[in-house]
Short mmCIF file of C-alpha atoms in Angstrom, two decimals:
data_model
loop_
_atom_site.label_atom_id
_atom_site.label_comp_id
_atom_site.label_asym_id
_atom_site.label_seq_id
_atom_site.Cartn_x
_atom_site.Cartn_y
_atom_site.Cartn_z
CA MET A 860 268.63 82.50 182.09
CA LYS A 861 271.08 80.76 184.35
CA LYS A 862 268.32 78.53 185.58
CA LYS A 863 267.36 77.48 182.01
CA LEU A 864 270.95 76.70 181.20
CA LEU A 865 271.28 74.69 184.43
CA ASN A 866 268.23 72.60 183.56
CA LYS A 867 269.55 71.95 180.04
CA GLY A 868 272.88 70.85 181.58
CA ILE A 869 271.19 68.40 183.94
CA ALA A 870 269.13 67.01 181.08
CA ALA A 871 272.21 66.47 178.97
CA LEU A 872 274.00 64.62 181.87
CA MET A 873 270.98 62.39 182.35
CA SER A 874 270.96 61.53 178.66
CA ILE A 875 274.66 60.62 178.77
CA ALA A 876 274.11 58.41 181.84
CA LEU A 877 271.26 56.66 180.24
CA ILE A 878 273.31 55.92 177.09
CA PHE A 879 276.18 54.47 179.11
CA THR A 880 273.81 52.34 181.14
CA SER A 881 272.26 50.94 177.99
CA VAL A 882 275.66 50.07 176.47
CA ASN A 883 276.83 48.28 179.69
CA ILE A 884 273.59 46.11 179.84
CA SER A 885 273.84 45.21 176.17
CA SER A 886 277.54 44.23 176.47
CA LYS A 887 276.84 41.98 179.49
CA GLU A 888 274.12 40.14 177.62
CA VAL A 889 276.28 39.44 174.58
CA SER A 890 279.50 38.49 176.33
CA GLY A 891 278.10 36.42 179.23
CA ASP A 892 279.87 33.07 179.91
CA GLU A 893 276.84 31.33 181.29
CA PRO A 894 275.95 28.10 179.33
CA LEU A 895 272.84 27.99 177.21
CA GLU A 896 269.97 26.01 178.74
CA TYR A 897 267.33 24.07 176.89
CA LYS A 898 264.65 22.25 178.88
CA VAL A 899 263.06 19.04 177.49
CA SER A 900 259.70 18.49 179.15
CA ASP A 901 257.57 16.90 176.46
CA GLU A 902 257.52 15.64 172.89
CA THR A 903 257.35 19.13 171.36
CA SER A 904 260.44 20.41 173.12
CA LEU A 905 262.36 17.28 172.20
CA ASN A 906 261.46 17.66 168.55
CA GLY A 907 262.58 21.29 168.71
CA LEU A 908 266.09 20.48 170.02
CA GLN A 909 267.82 20.31 166.66
CA ALA A 910 266.51 23.64 165.52
CA TYR A 911 267.57 25.28 168.85
CA ILE A 912 271.15 23.91 168.47
CA ASN A 913 271.33 25.04 164.84
CA GLU A 914 270.28 28.57 165.80
CA ASN A 915 272.07 29.04 169.14
CA LEU A 916 275.08 26.85 169.66
CA VAL A 917 278.15 28.72 168.40
CA ASP A 918 281.89 28.40 168.87
CA GLY A 919 282.95 28.76 172.53
CA LYS A 920 279.45 28.24 173.88
CA ASN A 921 278.27 25.42 176.09
CA LEU A 922 274.74 23.95 176.22
CA ASN A 923 272.87 22.26 179.11
CA ILE A 924 269.95 20.07 177.94
CA ILE A 925 267.87 19.54 181.00
CA VAL A 926 265.22 16.74 181.04
CA THR A 927 262.54 17.82 183.57
CA ASN A 928 260.32 14.80 183.85
CA HIS A 929 259.49 11.43 182.37
CA ILE A 930 258.42 11.66 178.71
CA GLU A 931 256.45 9.12 176.67
CA LEU A 932 256.40 9.84 172.94
CA SER A 933 253.30 9.28 170.86
CA GLU A 934 253.08 6.51 168.32
CA THR A 935 253.39 9.17 165.57
CA ASN A 936 256.33 10.98 167.01
CA THR A 937 258.71 12.63 164.54
CA PHE A 938 261.92 12.87 166.65
CA ALA A 939 264.74 11.62 164.46
CA GLY A 940 267.81 12.29 166.55
CA VAL A 941 270.09 15.30 166.70
CA ASN A 942 273.35 16.02 164.73
CA VAL A 943 276.13 18.20 166.19
CA SER A 944 279.36 19.03 164.46
CA LYS A 945 281.98 21.67 163.49
CA ARG A 946 281.83 23.84 166.61
CA ASN A 947 285.03 24.81 168.47
CA ASP A 948 285.39 24.71 172.32
CA CYS A 949 281.85 23.63 172.94
CA LYS A 950 280.37 21.10 175.34
CA ILE A 951 276.97 19.70 175.69
CA GLN A 952 275.56 18.23 178.91
CA VAL A 953 272.36 16.25 179.00
CA TYR A 954 270.98 15.38 182.40
CA GLY A 955 267.89 15.02 184.62
CA GLU A 956 266.80 18.15 186.41
CA LYS A 957 267.81 18.54 190.11
CA GLY A 958 269.75 15.28 190.23
CA ASN A 959 266.75 13.17 189.27
CA THR A 960 266.82 10.37 186.76
CA TYR A 961 264.14 10.60 184.01
CA LYS A 962 263.21 8.32 181.11
CA ILE A 963 262.43 9.15 177.58
CA LYS A 964 260.20 6.35 176.23
CA GLY A 965 259.09 5.41 172.80
CA ILE A 966 261.90 6.70 170.54
CA LYS A 967 261.40 4.99 167.18
CA GLN A 968 263.66 5.37 164.12
CA THR A 969 263.51 3.31 161.03
CA GLN A 970 265.68 3.96 157.97
CA SER A 971 266.14 2.23 154.69
CA ALA A 972 269.68 3.29 153.66
CA ASP A 973 271.04 3.79 150.13
CA LYS A 974 273.90 5.75 148.69
CA SER A 975 272.22 9.09 149.37
CA ASN A 976 271.30 8.21 153.00
CA LYS A 977 274.31 7.10 155.01
CA ASN A 978 273.78 9.10 158.19
CA PRO A 979 274.11 7.26 161.53
CA ILE A 980 271.13 7.05 163.80
CA GLY A 981 270.85 7.24 167.64
CA GLY A 982 268.21 7.45 170.24
CA LEU A 983 269.29 11.01 171.17
CA PHE A 984 272.25 11.97 169.00
CA ASN A 985 272.81 10.62 165.45
CA LYS A 986 276.31 12.09 165.09
CA VAL A 987 278.58 14.04 167.42
CA ASP A 988 281.77 15.32 165.74
CA GLY A 989 284.25 17.64 167.47
CA VAL A 990 281.84 18.65 170.35
CA ASP A 991 282.42 17.19 173.79
CA ILE A 992 279.36 15.65 175.33
CA ASP A 993 278.33 14.44 178.79
CA ILE A 994 275.08 12.46 179.29
CA TYR A 995 273.80 11.21 182.65
CA LYS A 996 270.63 10.30 184.52
CA VAL A 997 268.51 10.17 181.36
CA ASN A 998 267.17 6.67 180.52
CA LEU A 999 265.90 5.62 177.12
CA GLU A 1000 263.47 3.12 175.64
CA ILE A 1001 264.12 2.75 171.98
CA ASN A 1002 263.08 0.83 168.83
CA MET A 1003 265.52 1.37 165.93
CA ALA A 1004 266.02 -0.47 162.70
CA VAL A 1005 268.17 0.08 159.60
CA THR A 1006 268.32 -1.92 156.42
CA PHE A 1007 270.44 -1.51 153.29
CA ASP A 1008 268.85 -1.81 149.90
CA GLY A 1009 270.29 -3.46 146.83
CA PHE A 1010 273.92 -3.48 145.90
CA TYR A 1011 274.76 -0.91 148.65
CA SER A 1012 274.72 -3.75 151.16
CA GLN A 1013 277.98 -4.94 149.49
CA GLY A 1014 279.78 -1.59 149.48
CA ASN A 1015 281.50 0.48 152.13
CA TYR A 1016 278.38 2.24 153.39
CA ASP A 1017 278.70 1.62 157.10
CA LYS A 1018 275.66 2.38 159.23
CA TYR A 1019 276.23 3.27 162.83
CA ILE A 1020 273.42 2.65 165.25
CA GLY A 1021 273.50 3.41 169.01
CA GLY A 1022 271.03 3.94 171.85
CA TYR A 1023 272.37 7.35 172.91
CA ILE A 1024 274.82 8.22 170.10
CA GLY A 1025 275.03 6.55 166.68
CA TYR A 1026 278.54 7.89 165.77
CA ALA A 1027 280.97 9.93 167.87
CA LYS A 1028 284.27 11.37 166.48
CA ASN A 1029 287.12 13.56 167.73
CA CYS A 1030 285.44 14.52 171.03
CA ASP A 1031 285.36 13.63 174.69
CA VAL A 1032 282.28 11.46 175.49
CA SER A 1033 281.16 10.70 179.01
CA ILE A 1034 277.96 8.67 179.57
CA HIS A 1035 277.20 7.47 183.05
CA ASP A 1036 274.34 6.44 185.40
CA VAL A 1037 272.06 5.57 182.42
CA ASN A 1038 269.92 2.64 181.32
CA VAL A 1039 268.79 1.92 177.73
CA SER A 1040 266.27 -0.78 176.86
CA GLY A 1041 264.40 -1.83 173.66
CA THR A 1042 265.40 -3.18 170.30
CA ILE A 1043 268.13 -2.36 167.70
CA SER A 1044 268.34 -4.22 164.40
CA GLY A 1045 270.29 -3.93 161.17
CA ASN A 1046 271.57 -6.08 158.30
CA TYR A 1047 274.75 -5.51 156.29
CA ASN A 1048 277.59 -3.16 157.17
CA ASN A 1049 276.24 -2.08 160.56
CA LYS A 1050 278.14 -1.05 163.67
CA ILE A 1051 275.69 -1.46 166.48
CA GLY A 1052 276.02 -0.66 170.19
CA GLY A 1053 273.39 -0.52 172.88
CA VAL A 1054 274.85 2.91 174.10
CA ILE A 1055 277.17 4.04 171.28
CA GLY A 1056 277.28 2.70 167.68
CA ALA A 1057 280.90 3.67 167.04
CA TYR A 1058 283.56 5.93 168.47
CA GLU A 1059 286.56 7.05 166.38
CA GLY A 1060 289.26 9.63 166.23
CA SER A 1061 290.92 11.55 169.07
CA GLY A 1062 289.39 12.29 172.54
CA GLU A 1063 288.49 10.38 175.65
CA LEU A 1064 285.60 7.94 176.09
CA ASN A 1065 284.23 7.33 179.61
CA LEU A 1066 281.30 4.98 180.12
CA THR A 1067 280.45 4.42 183.85
CA ASN A 1068 277.46 2.56 185.26
CA CYS A 1069 275.84 2.15 181.83
CA GLN A 1070 273.17 -0.58 181.63
CA SER A 1071 272.09 -1.86 178.18
CA VAL A 1072 269.12 -4.18 178.16
CA VAL A 1073 268.63 -4.10 174.42
CA ASN A 1074 267.68 -6.91 172.07
CA ILE A 1075 270.31 -6.33 169.38
CA SER A 1076 270.39 -8.17 166.02
CA GLY A 1077 272.48 -7.65 162.97
CA TYR A 1078 274.90 -9.13 160.49
CA GLU A 1079 278.28 -7.99 161.92
CA LYS A 1080 280.09 -5.72 164.33
CA ILE A 1081 277.63 -5.76 167.29
CA GLY A 1082 278.31 -4.77 170.87
CA GLY A 1083 276.08 -4.64 173.94
CA ILE A 1084 277.49 -1.20 175.02
CA ILE A 1085 279.70 -0.06 172.16
CA ILE A 1086 281.34 -1.61 169.13
CA PRO A 1087 285.06 -0.68 169.11
CA ASP A 1088 286.67 0.49 165.83
CA THR A 1089 288.96 -2.52 165.94
CA ALA A 1090 286.17 -5.11 165.94
CA LYS A 1091 286.44 -7.70 163.14
CA GLU A 1092 284.91 -10.83 164.49
CA LYS A 1093 281.19 -11.44 164.41
CA PRO A 1094 279.79 -11.86 167.90
CA LEU A 1095 278.67 -15.28 169.12
CA LYS A 1096 275.25 -15.98 170.47
CA GLY A 1097 274.60 -17.99 173.60
CA GLU A 1098 271.90 -18.93 176.05
CA ILE A 1099 272.13 -18.15 179.70
CA ILE A 1100 271.79 -21.27 181.82
CA ALA A 1101 272.05 -19.73 185.28
CA THR A 1102 272.40 -16.27 186.96
CA GLY A 1103 273.18 -14.85 190.31
CA ASN A 1104 271.12 -12.46 192.39
CA GLY A 1105 272.95 -9.28 191.42
CA THR A 1106 274.24 -6.96 194.10
CA LYS A 1107 272.62 -4.57 196.53
CA ASP A 1108 273.28 -1.73 194.11
CA GLU A 1109 272.71 -3.52 190.79
CA GLU A 1110 269.61 -5.62 190.06
CA MET A 1111 270.15 -8.75 187.96
CA VAL A 1112 268.22 -8.13 184.80
CA LEU A 1113 268.99 -11.33 182.97
CA LYS A 1114 267.54 -14.76 183.60
CA ALA A 1115 268.03 -18.42 182.61
CA GLY A 1116 266.90 -18.92 179.04
CA ASP A 1117 267.75 -15.39 177.82
CA THR A 1118 269.88 -15.18 174.64
CA VAL A 1119 272.96 -12.89 174.68
CA LEU A 1120 275.73 -11.82 172.34
CA TYR A 1121 279.36 -11.98 173.39
CA GLY A 1122 282.85 -11.57 171.89
CA LYS A 1123 284.61 -14.57 170.58
CA TYR A 1124 287.45 -14.50 173.06
CA SER A 1125 285.59 -13.04 176.09
CA GLY A 1126 284.21 -16.24 177.62
CA THR A 1127 285.11 -19.78 178.60
CA GLU A 1128 283.76 -22.44 176.31
CA ILE A 1129 282.03 -25.41 177.94
CA GLU A 1130 281.52 -28.55 175.96
#
């Protein structure tokens, strides 16, 4: 009798131990402080980025988006940029795996905007609002175009177009060690930048070692890297007549005969 009771007591203790172990493991998984990780290795994973953010990025959580290799999108790719907003205490980092620099090639976005379609567009992120973001060692090749239809071209329907981010607001933005190439075009009411279309609100903006070799055309408010919110003058267009050799760290990418855009008061006029 004593032996049977003892066996039952041991079994009961084992059950309690198992229950406690299960609770501890579950709690660790839910409350872990490690950032989320999403690896972009091909067109499919890039197209799935928006859905992953919608389902997993919550308040107080950080996300690392890791590009693992060079990616060339197909002619029929459907990637339309990512929108991130209304999360508290979140940060997104986008970078090349293991310190390498990788290129996403062939991002194409074309929009014909009207009153119901006023969203900004960007090569990676269309809109980032209230979520800090850090992008580095991910190069882009883009082809983006936006046109306004009918009377909307005369209204206050600004369109923001940028290589990495179309429109950033109320967040810290750091973009460094990147190169963007390709074409961006727009017509009326566009704010166009090779790296960022527009940055507004509170926060800090840090752009370091960003190269923009983008053929940009538009009606107004155009910048090679970013168009500031204070911009009012249309940029001037000029032809390069001579260049230097660059530096040991930075290759000269422009040549005599190239056409560039520049601010009205940023150069010295030569008659």
